[in-house]
PDB file of C-alpha atoms in Angstrom:
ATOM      1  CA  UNK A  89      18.139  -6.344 -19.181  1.00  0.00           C
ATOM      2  CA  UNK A  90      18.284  -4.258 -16.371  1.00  0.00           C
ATOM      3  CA  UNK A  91      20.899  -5.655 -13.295  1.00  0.00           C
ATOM      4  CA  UNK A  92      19.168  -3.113 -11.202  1.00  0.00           C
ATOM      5  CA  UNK A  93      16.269  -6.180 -10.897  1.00  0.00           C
ATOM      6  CA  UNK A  94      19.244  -8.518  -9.737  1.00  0.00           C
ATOM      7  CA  UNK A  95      19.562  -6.032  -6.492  1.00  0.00           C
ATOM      8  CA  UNK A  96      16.107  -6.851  -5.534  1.00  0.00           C
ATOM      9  CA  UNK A  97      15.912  -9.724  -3.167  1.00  0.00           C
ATOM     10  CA  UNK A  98      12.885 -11.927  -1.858  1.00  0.00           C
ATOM     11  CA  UNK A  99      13.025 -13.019   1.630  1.00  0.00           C
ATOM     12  CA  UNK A 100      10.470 -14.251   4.554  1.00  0.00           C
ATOM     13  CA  UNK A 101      10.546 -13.397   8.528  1.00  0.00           C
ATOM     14  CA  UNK A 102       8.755 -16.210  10.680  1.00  0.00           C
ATOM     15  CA  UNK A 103       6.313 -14.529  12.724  1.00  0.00           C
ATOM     16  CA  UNK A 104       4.003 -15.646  15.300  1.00  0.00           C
ATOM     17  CA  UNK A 105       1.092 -16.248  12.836  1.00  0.00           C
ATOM     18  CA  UNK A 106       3.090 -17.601   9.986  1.00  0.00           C
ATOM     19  CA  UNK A 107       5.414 -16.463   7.137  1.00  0.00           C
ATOM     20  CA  UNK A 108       5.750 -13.058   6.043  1.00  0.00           C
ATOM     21  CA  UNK A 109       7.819 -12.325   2.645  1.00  0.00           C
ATOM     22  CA  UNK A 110       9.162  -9.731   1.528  1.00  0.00           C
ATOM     23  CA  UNK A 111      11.455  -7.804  -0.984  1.00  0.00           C
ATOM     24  CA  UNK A 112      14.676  -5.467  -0.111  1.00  0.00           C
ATOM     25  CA  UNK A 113      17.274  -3.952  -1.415  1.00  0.00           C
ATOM     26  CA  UNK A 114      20.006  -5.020   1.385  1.00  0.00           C
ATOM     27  CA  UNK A 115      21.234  -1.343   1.476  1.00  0.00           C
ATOM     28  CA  UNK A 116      22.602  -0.331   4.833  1.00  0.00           C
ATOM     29  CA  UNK A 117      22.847   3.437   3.898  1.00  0.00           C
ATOM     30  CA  UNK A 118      20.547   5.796   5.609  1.00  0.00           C
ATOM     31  CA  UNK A 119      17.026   5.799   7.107  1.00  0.00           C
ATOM     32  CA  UNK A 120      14.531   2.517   6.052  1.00  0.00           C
ATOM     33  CA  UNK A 121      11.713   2.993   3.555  1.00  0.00           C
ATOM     34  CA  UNK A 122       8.937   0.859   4.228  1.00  0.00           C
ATOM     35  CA  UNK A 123       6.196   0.216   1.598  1.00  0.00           C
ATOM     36  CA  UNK A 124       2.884  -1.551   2.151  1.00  0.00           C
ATOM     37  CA  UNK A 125       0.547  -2.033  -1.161  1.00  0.00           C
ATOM     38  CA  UNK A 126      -2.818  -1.998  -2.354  1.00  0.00           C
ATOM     39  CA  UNK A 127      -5.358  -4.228  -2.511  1.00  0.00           C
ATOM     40  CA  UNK A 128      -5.386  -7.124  -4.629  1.00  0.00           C
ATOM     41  CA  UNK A 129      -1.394  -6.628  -5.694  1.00  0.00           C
ATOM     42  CA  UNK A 130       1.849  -7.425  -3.655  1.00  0.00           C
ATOM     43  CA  UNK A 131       5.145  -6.135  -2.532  1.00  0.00           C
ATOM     44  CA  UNK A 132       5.879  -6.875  -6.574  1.00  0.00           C
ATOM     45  CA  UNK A 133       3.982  -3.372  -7.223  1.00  0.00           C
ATOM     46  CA  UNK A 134       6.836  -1.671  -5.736  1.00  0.00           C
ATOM     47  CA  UNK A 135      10.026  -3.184  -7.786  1.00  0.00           C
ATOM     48  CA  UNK A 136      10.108  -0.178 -10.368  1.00  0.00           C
ATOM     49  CA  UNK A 137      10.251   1.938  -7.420  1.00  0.00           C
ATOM     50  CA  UNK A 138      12.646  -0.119  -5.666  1.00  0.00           C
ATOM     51  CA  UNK A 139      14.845   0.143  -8.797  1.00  0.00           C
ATOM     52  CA  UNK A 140      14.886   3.837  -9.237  1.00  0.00           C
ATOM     53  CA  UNK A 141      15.877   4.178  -5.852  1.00  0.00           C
ATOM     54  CA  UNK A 142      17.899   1.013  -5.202  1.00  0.00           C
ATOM     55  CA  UNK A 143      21.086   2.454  -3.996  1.00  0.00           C
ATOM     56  CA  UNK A 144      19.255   5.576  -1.992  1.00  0.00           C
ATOM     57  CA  UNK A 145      18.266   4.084   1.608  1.00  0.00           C
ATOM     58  CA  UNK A 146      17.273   0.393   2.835  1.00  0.00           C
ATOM     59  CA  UNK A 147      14.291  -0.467   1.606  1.00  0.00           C
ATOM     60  CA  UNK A 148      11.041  -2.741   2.807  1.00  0.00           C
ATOM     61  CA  UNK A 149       8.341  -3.867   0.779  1.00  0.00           C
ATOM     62  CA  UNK A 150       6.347  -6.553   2.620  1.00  0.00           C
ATOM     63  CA  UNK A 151       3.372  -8.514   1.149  1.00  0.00           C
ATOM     64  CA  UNK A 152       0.647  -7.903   3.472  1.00  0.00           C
ATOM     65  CA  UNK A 153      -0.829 -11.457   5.168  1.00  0.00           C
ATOM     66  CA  UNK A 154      -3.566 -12.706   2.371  1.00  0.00           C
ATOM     67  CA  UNK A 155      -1.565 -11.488  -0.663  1.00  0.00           C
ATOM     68  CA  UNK A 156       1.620 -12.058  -2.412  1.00  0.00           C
ATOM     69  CA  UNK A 157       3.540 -14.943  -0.499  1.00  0.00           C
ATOM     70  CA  UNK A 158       2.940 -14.072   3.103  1.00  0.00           C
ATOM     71  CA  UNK A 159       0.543 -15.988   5.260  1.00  0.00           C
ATOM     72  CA  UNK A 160      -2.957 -16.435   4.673  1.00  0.00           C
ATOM     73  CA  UNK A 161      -4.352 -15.034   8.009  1.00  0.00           C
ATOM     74  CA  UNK A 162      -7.350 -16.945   9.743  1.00  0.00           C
ATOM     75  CA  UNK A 163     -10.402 -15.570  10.577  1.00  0.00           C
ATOM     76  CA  UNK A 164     -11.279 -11.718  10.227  1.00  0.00           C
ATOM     77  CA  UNK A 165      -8.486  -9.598  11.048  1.00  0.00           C
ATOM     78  CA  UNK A 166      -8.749  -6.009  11.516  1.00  0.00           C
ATOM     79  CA  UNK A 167      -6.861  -3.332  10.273  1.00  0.00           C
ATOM     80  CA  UNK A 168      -4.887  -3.365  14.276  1.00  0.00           C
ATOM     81  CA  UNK A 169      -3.895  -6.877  13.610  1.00  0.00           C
ATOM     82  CA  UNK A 170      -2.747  -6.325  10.277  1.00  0.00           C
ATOM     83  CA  UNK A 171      -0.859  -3.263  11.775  1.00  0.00           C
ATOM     84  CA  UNK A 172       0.829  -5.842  14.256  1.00  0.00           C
ATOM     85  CA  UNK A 173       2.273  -8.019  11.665  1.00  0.00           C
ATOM     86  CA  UNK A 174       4.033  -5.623  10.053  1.00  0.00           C
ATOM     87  CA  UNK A 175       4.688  -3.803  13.208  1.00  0.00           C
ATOM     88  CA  UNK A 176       6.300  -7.819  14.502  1.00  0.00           C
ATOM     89  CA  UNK A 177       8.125  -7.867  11.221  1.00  0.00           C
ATOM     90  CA  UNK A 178      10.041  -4.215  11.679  1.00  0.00           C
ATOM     91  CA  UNK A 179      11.168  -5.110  14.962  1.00  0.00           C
ATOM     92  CA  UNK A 180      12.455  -8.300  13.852  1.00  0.00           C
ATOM     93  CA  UNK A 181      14.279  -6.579  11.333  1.00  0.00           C
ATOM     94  CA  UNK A 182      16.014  -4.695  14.103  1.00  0.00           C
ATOM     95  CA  UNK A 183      14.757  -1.275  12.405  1.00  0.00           C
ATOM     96  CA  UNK A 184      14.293   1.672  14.788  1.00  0.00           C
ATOM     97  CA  UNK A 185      13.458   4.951  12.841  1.00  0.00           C
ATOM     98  CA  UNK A 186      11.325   4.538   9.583  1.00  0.00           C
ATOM     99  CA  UNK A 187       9.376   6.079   7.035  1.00  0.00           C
ATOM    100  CA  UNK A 188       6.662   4.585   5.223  1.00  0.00           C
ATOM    101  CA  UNK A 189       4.693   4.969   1.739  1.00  0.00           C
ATOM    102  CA  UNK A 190       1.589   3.476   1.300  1.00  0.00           C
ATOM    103  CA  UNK A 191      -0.997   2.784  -1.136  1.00  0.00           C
ATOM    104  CA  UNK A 192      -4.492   2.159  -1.141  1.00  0.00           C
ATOM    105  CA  UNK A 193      -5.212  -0.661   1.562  1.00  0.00           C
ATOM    106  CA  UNK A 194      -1.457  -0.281   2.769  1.00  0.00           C
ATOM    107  CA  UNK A 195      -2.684   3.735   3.916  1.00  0.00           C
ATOM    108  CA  UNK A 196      -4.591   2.411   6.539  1.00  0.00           C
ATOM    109  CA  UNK A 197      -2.667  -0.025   7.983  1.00  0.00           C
ATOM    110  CA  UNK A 198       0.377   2.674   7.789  1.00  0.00           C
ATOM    111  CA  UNK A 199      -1.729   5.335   9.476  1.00  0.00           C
ATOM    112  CA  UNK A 200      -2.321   2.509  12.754  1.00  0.00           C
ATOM    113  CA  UNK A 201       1.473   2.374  12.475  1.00  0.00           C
ATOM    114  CA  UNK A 202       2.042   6.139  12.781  1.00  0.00           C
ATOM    115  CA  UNK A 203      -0.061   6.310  15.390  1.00  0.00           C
ATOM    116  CA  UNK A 204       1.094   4.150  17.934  1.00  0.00           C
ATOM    117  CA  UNK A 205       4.673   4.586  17.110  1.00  0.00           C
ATOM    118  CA  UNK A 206       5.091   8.631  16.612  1.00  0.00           C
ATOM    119  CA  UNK A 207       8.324   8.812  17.615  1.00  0.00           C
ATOM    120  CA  UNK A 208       9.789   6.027  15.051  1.00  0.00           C
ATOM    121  CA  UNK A 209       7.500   7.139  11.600  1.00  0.00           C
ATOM    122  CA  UNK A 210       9.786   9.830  10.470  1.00  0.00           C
ATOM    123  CA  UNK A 211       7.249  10.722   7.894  1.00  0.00           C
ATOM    124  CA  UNK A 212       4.082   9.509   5.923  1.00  0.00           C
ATOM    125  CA  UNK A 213       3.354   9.235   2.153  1.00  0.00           C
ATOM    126  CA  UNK A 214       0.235   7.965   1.487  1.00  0.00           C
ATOM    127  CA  UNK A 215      -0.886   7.572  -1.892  1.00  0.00           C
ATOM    128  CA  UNK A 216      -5.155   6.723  -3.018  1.00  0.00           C
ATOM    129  CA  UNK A 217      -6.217   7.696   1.042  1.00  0.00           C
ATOM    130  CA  UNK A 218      -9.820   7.022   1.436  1.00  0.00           C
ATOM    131  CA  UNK A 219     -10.569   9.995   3.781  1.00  0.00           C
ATOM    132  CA  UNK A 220     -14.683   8.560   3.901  1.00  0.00           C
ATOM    133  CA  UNK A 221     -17.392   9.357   6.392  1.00  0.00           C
ATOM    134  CA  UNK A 222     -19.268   6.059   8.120  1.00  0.00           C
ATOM    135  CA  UNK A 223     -22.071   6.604   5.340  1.00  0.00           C
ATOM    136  CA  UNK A 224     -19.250   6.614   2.604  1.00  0.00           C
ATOM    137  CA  UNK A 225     -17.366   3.626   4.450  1.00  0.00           C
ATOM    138  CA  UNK A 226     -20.691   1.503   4.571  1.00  0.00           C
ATOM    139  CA  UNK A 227     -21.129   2.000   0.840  1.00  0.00           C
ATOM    140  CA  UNK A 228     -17.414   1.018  -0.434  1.00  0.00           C
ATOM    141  CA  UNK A 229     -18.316  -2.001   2.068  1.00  0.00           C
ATOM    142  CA  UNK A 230     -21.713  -3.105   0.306  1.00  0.00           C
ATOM    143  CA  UNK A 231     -20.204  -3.068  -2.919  1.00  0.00           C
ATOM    144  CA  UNK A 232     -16.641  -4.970  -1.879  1.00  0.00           C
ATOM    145  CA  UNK A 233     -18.262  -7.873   0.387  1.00  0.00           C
ATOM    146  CA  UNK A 234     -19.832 -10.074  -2.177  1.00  0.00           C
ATOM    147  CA  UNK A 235     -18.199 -13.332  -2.231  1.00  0.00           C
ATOM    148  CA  UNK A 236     -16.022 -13.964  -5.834  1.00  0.00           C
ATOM    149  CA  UNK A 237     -18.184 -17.367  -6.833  1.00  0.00           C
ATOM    150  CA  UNK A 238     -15.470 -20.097  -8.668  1.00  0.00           C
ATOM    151  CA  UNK A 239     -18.026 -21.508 -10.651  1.00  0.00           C
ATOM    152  CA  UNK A 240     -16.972 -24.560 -12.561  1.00  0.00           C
ATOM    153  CA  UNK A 241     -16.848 -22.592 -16.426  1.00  0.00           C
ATOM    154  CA  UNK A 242     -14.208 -20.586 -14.706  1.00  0.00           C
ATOM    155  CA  UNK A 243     -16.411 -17.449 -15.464  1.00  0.00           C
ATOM    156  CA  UNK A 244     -14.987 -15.787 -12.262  1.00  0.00           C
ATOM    157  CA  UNK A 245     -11.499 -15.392 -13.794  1.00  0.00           C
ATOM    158  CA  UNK A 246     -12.465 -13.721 -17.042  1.00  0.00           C
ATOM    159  CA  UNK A 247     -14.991 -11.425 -14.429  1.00  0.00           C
ATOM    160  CA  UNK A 248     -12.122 -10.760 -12.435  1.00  0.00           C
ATOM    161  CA  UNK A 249      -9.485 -10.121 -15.678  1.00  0.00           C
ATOM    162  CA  UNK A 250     -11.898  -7.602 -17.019  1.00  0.00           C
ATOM    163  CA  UNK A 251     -12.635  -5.593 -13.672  1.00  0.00           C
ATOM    164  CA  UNK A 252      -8.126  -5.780 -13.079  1.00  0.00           C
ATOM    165  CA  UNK A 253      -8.023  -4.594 -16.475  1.00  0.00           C
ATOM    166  CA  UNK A 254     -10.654  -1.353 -16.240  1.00  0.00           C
ATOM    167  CA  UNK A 255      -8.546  -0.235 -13.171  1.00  0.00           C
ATOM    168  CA  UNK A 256      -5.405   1.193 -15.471  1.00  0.00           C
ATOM    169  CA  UNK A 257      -6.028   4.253 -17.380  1.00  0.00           C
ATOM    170  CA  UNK A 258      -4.874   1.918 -20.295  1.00  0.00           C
ATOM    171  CA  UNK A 259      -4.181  -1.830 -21.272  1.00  0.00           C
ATOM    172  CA  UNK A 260      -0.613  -2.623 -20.281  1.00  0.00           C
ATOM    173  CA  UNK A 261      -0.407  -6.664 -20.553  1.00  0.00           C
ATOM    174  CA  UNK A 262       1.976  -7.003 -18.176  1.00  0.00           C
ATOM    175  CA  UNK A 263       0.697  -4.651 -15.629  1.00  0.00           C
ATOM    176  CA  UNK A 264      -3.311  -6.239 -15.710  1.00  0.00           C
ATOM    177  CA  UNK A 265      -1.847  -9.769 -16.094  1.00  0.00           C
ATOM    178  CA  UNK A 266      -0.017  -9.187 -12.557  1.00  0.00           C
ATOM    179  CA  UNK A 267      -2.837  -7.325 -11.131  1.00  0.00           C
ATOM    180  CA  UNK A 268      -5.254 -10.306 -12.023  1.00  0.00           C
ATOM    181  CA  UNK A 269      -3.009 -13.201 -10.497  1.00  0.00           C
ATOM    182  CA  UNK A 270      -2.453 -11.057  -7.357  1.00  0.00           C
ATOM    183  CA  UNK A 271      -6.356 -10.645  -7.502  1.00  0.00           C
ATOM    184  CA  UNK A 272      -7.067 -14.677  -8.205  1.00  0.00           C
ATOM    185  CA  UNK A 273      -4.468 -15.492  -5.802  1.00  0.00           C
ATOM    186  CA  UNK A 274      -6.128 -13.373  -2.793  1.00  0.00           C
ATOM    187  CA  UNK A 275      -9.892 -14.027  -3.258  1.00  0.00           C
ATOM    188  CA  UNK A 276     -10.289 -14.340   0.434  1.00  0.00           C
ATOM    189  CA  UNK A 277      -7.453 -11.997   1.322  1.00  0.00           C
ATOM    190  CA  UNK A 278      -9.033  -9.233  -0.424  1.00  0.00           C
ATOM    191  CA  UNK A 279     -12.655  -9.957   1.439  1.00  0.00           C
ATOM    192  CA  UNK A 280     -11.194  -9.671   4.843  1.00  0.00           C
ATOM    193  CA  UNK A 281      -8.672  -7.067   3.871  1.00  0.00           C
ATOM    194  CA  UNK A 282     -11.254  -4.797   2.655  1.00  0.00           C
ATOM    195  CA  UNK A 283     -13.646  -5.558   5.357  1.00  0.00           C
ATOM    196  CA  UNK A 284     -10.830  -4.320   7.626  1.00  0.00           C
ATOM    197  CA  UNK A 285     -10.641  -1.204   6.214  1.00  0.00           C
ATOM    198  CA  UNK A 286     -13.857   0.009   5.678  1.00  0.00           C
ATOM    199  CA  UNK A 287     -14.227  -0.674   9.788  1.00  0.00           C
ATOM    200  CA  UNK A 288     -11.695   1.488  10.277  1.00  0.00           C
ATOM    201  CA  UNK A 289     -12.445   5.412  10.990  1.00  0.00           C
ATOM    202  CA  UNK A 290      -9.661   6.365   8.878  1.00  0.00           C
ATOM    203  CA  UNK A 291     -11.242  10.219   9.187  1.00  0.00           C
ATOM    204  CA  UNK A 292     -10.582  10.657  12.898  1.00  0.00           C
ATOM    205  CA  UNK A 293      -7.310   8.181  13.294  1.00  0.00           C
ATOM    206  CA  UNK A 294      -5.358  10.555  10.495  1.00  0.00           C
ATOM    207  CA  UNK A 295      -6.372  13.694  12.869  1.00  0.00           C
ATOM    208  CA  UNK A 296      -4.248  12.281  15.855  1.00  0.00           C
ATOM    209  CA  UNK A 297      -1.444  11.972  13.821  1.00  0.00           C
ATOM    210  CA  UNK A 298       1.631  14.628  14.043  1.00  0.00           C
ATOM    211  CA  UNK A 299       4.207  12.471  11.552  1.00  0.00           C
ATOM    212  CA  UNK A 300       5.026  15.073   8.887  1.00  0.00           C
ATOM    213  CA  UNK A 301       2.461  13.807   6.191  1.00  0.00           C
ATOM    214  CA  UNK A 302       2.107  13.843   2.192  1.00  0.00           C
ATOM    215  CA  UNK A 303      -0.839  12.578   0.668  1.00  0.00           C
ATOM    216  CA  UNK A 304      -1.261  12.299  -3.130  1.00  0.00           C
ATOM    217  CA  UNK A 305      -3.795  10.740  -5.752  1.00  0.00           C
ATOM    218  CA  UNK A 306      -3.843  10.158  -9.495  1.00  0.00           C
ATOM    219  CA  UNK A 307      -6.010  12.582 -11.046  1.00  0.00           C
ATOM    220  CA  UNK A 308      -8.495   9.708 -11.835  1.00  0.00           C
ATOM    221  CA  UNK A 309      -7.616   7.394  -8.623  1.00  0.00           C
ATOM    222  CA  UNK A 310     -11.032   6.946  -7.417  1.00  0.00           C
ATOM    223  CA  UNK A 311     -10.502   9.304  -4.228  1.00  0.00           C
ATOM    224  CA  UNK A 312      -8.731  12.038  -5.643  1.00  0.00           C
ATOM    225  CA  UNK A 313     -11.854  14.421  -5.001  1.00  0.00           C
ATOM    226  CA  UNK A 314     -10.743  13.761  -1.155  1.00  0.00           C
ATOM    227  CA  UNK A 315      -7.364  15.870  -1.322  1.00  0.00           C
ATOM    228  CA  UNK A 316      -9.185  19.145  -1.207  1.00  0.00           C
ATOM    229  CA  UNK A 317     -11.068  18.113   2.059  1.00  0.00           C
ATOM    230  CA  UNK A 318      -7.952  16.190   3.227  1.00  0.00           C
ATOM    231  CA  UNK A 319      -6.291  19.911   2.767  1.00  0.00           C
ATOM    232  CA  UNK A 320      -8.857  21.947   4.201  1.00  0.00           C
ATOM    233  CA  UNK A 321      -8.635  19.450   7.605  1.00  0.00           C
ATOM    234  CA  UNK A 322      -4.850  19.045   8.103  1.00  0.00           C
ATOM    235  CA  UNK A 323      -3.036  22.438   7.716  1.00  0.00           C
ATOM    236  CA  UNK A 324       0.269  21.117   7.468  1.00  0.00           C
ATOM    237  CA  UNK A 325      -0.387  18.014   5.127  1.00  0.00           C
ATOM    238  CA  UNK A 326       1.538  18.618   1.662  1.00  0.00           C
ATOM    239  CA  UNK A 327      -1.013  17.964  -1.083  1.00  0.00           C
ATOM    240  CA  UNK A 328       0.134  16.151  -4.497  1.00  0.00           C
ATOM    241  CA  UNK A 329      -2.110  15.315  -7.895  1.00  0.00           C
ATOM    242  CA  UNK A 330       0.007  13.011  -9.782  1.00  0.00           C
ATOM    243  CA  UNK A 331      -1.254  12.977 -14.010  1.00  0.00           C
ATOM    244  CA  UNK A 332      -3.236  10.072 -15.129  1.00  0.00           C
ATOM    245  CA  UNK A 333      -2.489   6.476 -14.098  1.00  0.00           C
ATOM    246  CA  UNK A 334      -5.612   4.965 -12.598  1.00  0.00           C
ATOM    247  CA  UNK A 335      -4.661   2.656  -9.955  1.00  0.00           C
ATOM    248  CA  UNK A 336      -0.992   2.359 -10.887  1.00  0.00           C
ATOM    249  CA  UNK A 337       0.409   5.785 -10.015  1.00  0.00           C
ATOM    250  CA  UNK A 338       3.413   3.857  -8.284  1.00  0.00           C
ATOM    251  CA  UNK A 339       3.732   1.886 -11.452  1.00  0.00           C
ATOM    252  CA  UNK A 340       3.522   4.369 -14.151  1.00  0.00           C
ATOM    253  CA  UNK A 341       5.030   7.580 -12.316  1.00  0.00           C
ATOM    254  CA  UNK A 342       7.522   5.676 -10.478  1.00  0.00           C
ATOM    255  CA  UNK A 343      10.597   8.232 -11.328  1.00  0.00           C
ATOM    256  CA  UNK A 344       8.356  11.024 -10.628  1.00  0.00           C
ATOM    257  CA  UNK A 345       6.914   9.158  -7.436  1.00  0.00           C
ATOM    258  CA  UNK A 346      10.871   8.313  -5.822  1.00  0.00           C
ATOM    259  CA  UNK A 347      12.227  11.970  -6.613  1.00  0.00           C
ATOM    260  CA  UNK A 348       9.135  13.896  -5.152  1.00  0.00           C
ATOM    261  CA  UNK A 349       9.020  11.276  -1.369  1.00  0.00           C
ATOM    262  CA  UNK A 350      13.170  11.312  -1.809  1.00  0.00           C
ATOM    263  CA  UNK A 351      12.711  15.217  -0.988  1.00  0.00           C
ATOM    264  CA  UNK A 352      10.202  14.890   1.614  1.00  0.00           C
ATOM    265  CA  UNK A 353      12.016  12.145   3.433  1.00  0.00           C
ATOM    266  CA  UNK A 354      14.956  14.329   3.696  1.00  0.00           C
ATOM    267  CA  UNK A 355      13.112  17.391   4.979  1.00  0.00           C
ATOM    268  CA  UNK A 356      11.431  15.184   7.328  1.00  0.00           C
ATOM    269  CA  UNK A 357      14.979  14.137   8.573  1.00  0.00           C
ATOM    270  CA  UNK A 358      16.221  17.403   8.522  1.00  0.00           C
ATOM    271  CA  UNK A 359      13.224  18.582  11.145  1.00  0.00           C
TER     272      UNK A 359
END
């Protein structure tokens, strides 16, 4: 058993729209980490992480409102609002400089952060970054709107088993089994999460940006075709292909993952 696990702790922050949990490491050494995760998963995504680098720097992993065991937000949020709650929950934390990594869904909403708070994001590591035109955007929005129908067979939960399960490069039981109850668990969350992003002109909001930046994709993460673009666009963006992993590049390549953003973090401090 690994006692590293016992060093991760759960916790929840009242905000003004409900609960939001949490994990940390309680470390009060150096510069805060914050990480914000994909779509359908949780702040859970992030423990190997969190126990590779438990003793290195103070460390945030929130569940974003609609998944894990934060709030279940009313209504259709946009990616601002979601950038609010977690922007309410760092200052309630009493944290003043930051950086952030971010996967997936958790790229946009850390990109909103970044922007309106320049001189607190140290640096940003975004991981899966869906650098899309509106055509592009409108398509990834067609195909993620359709309502999840519970039907009364329960069809809908071997449906959504088999699509977790085709997202990792290969069957891990414990990794798809987590996947699919953060999935089941955040059938609405993931509708208005999703819709949130693909409103968002991610494109022209990562432009404005000056935070020292590092974006990185599996080789078969669905937008891994974007980092040449992505480089051609931002001259001083550091590029990173990380080997096969699907989905779960935080997951699978989590040593690799913590000692490649532990070196950028310190340059970034260092600047």
């Amino acid at each position: 058993m690994n006692t590293k696990n016992y060093s991760i702790k759960k916790a929840y922050l009242s905000l003004s729209d409900g609960q939001m949990h949490y994990r940390t490491n309680h470390s009060s050494n150096g510069i805060p980490l914050i990480l914000l995760h994909r779509t359908p998963s949780s702040s859970v995504m992030y423990e190997p992480m969190m126990i590779e680098m438990i003793d290195n720097r103070p460390i945030y992993a929130f569940d974003t409102p609609g998944f894990g065991s934060s709030f279940d937000p009313m209504g259709d949020p946009s990616i601002k609002t979601y950038r609010d709650w977690i922007c309410e929950s760092i200052d309630q934390l009493g944290i003043e400089d930051f950086h952030i990594y971010a996967h997936h869904t958790g790229t946009h909403i850390a990109a909103e952060i970044a922007n309106i708070w320049q001189d607190r994001v140290l640096s940003l590591m975004l991981n899966g970054v869906a650098y899309l035109n509106e055509d592009e955007r409108n398509s990834f929005k067609t195909m993620t709107s359709s309502s999840l129908k519970k039907d009364i067979q329960g069809k809908y939960l071997l449906e959504t088993f088999e699509l977790m399960k085709s997202l990792f490069p290969s069957y891990d039981a414990e990794m798809v089994n987590r996947e699919f109850l953060g999935a089941i668990r955040s059938i609405k969350g993931r509708e208005q999460a999703f819709a949130a992003v693909w409103d968002q002109d991610f494109k022209s909001l990562i432009k404005t940006i000056n935070t020292p930046l590092m974006v990185m994709s599996a080789i078969d993460d669905f937008f891994h075709n974007k980092l040449e673009i992505i480089k051609e666009d931002l001259e001083s963006v550091e590029i990173v292909t990380l080997s096969e992993s699907g989905i779960a590049s935080t997951e699978i390549q989590a040593k690799e993952t913590v000692e490649m953003i532990s070196l950028f973090m310190k340059r970034a401090e260092s600047l």
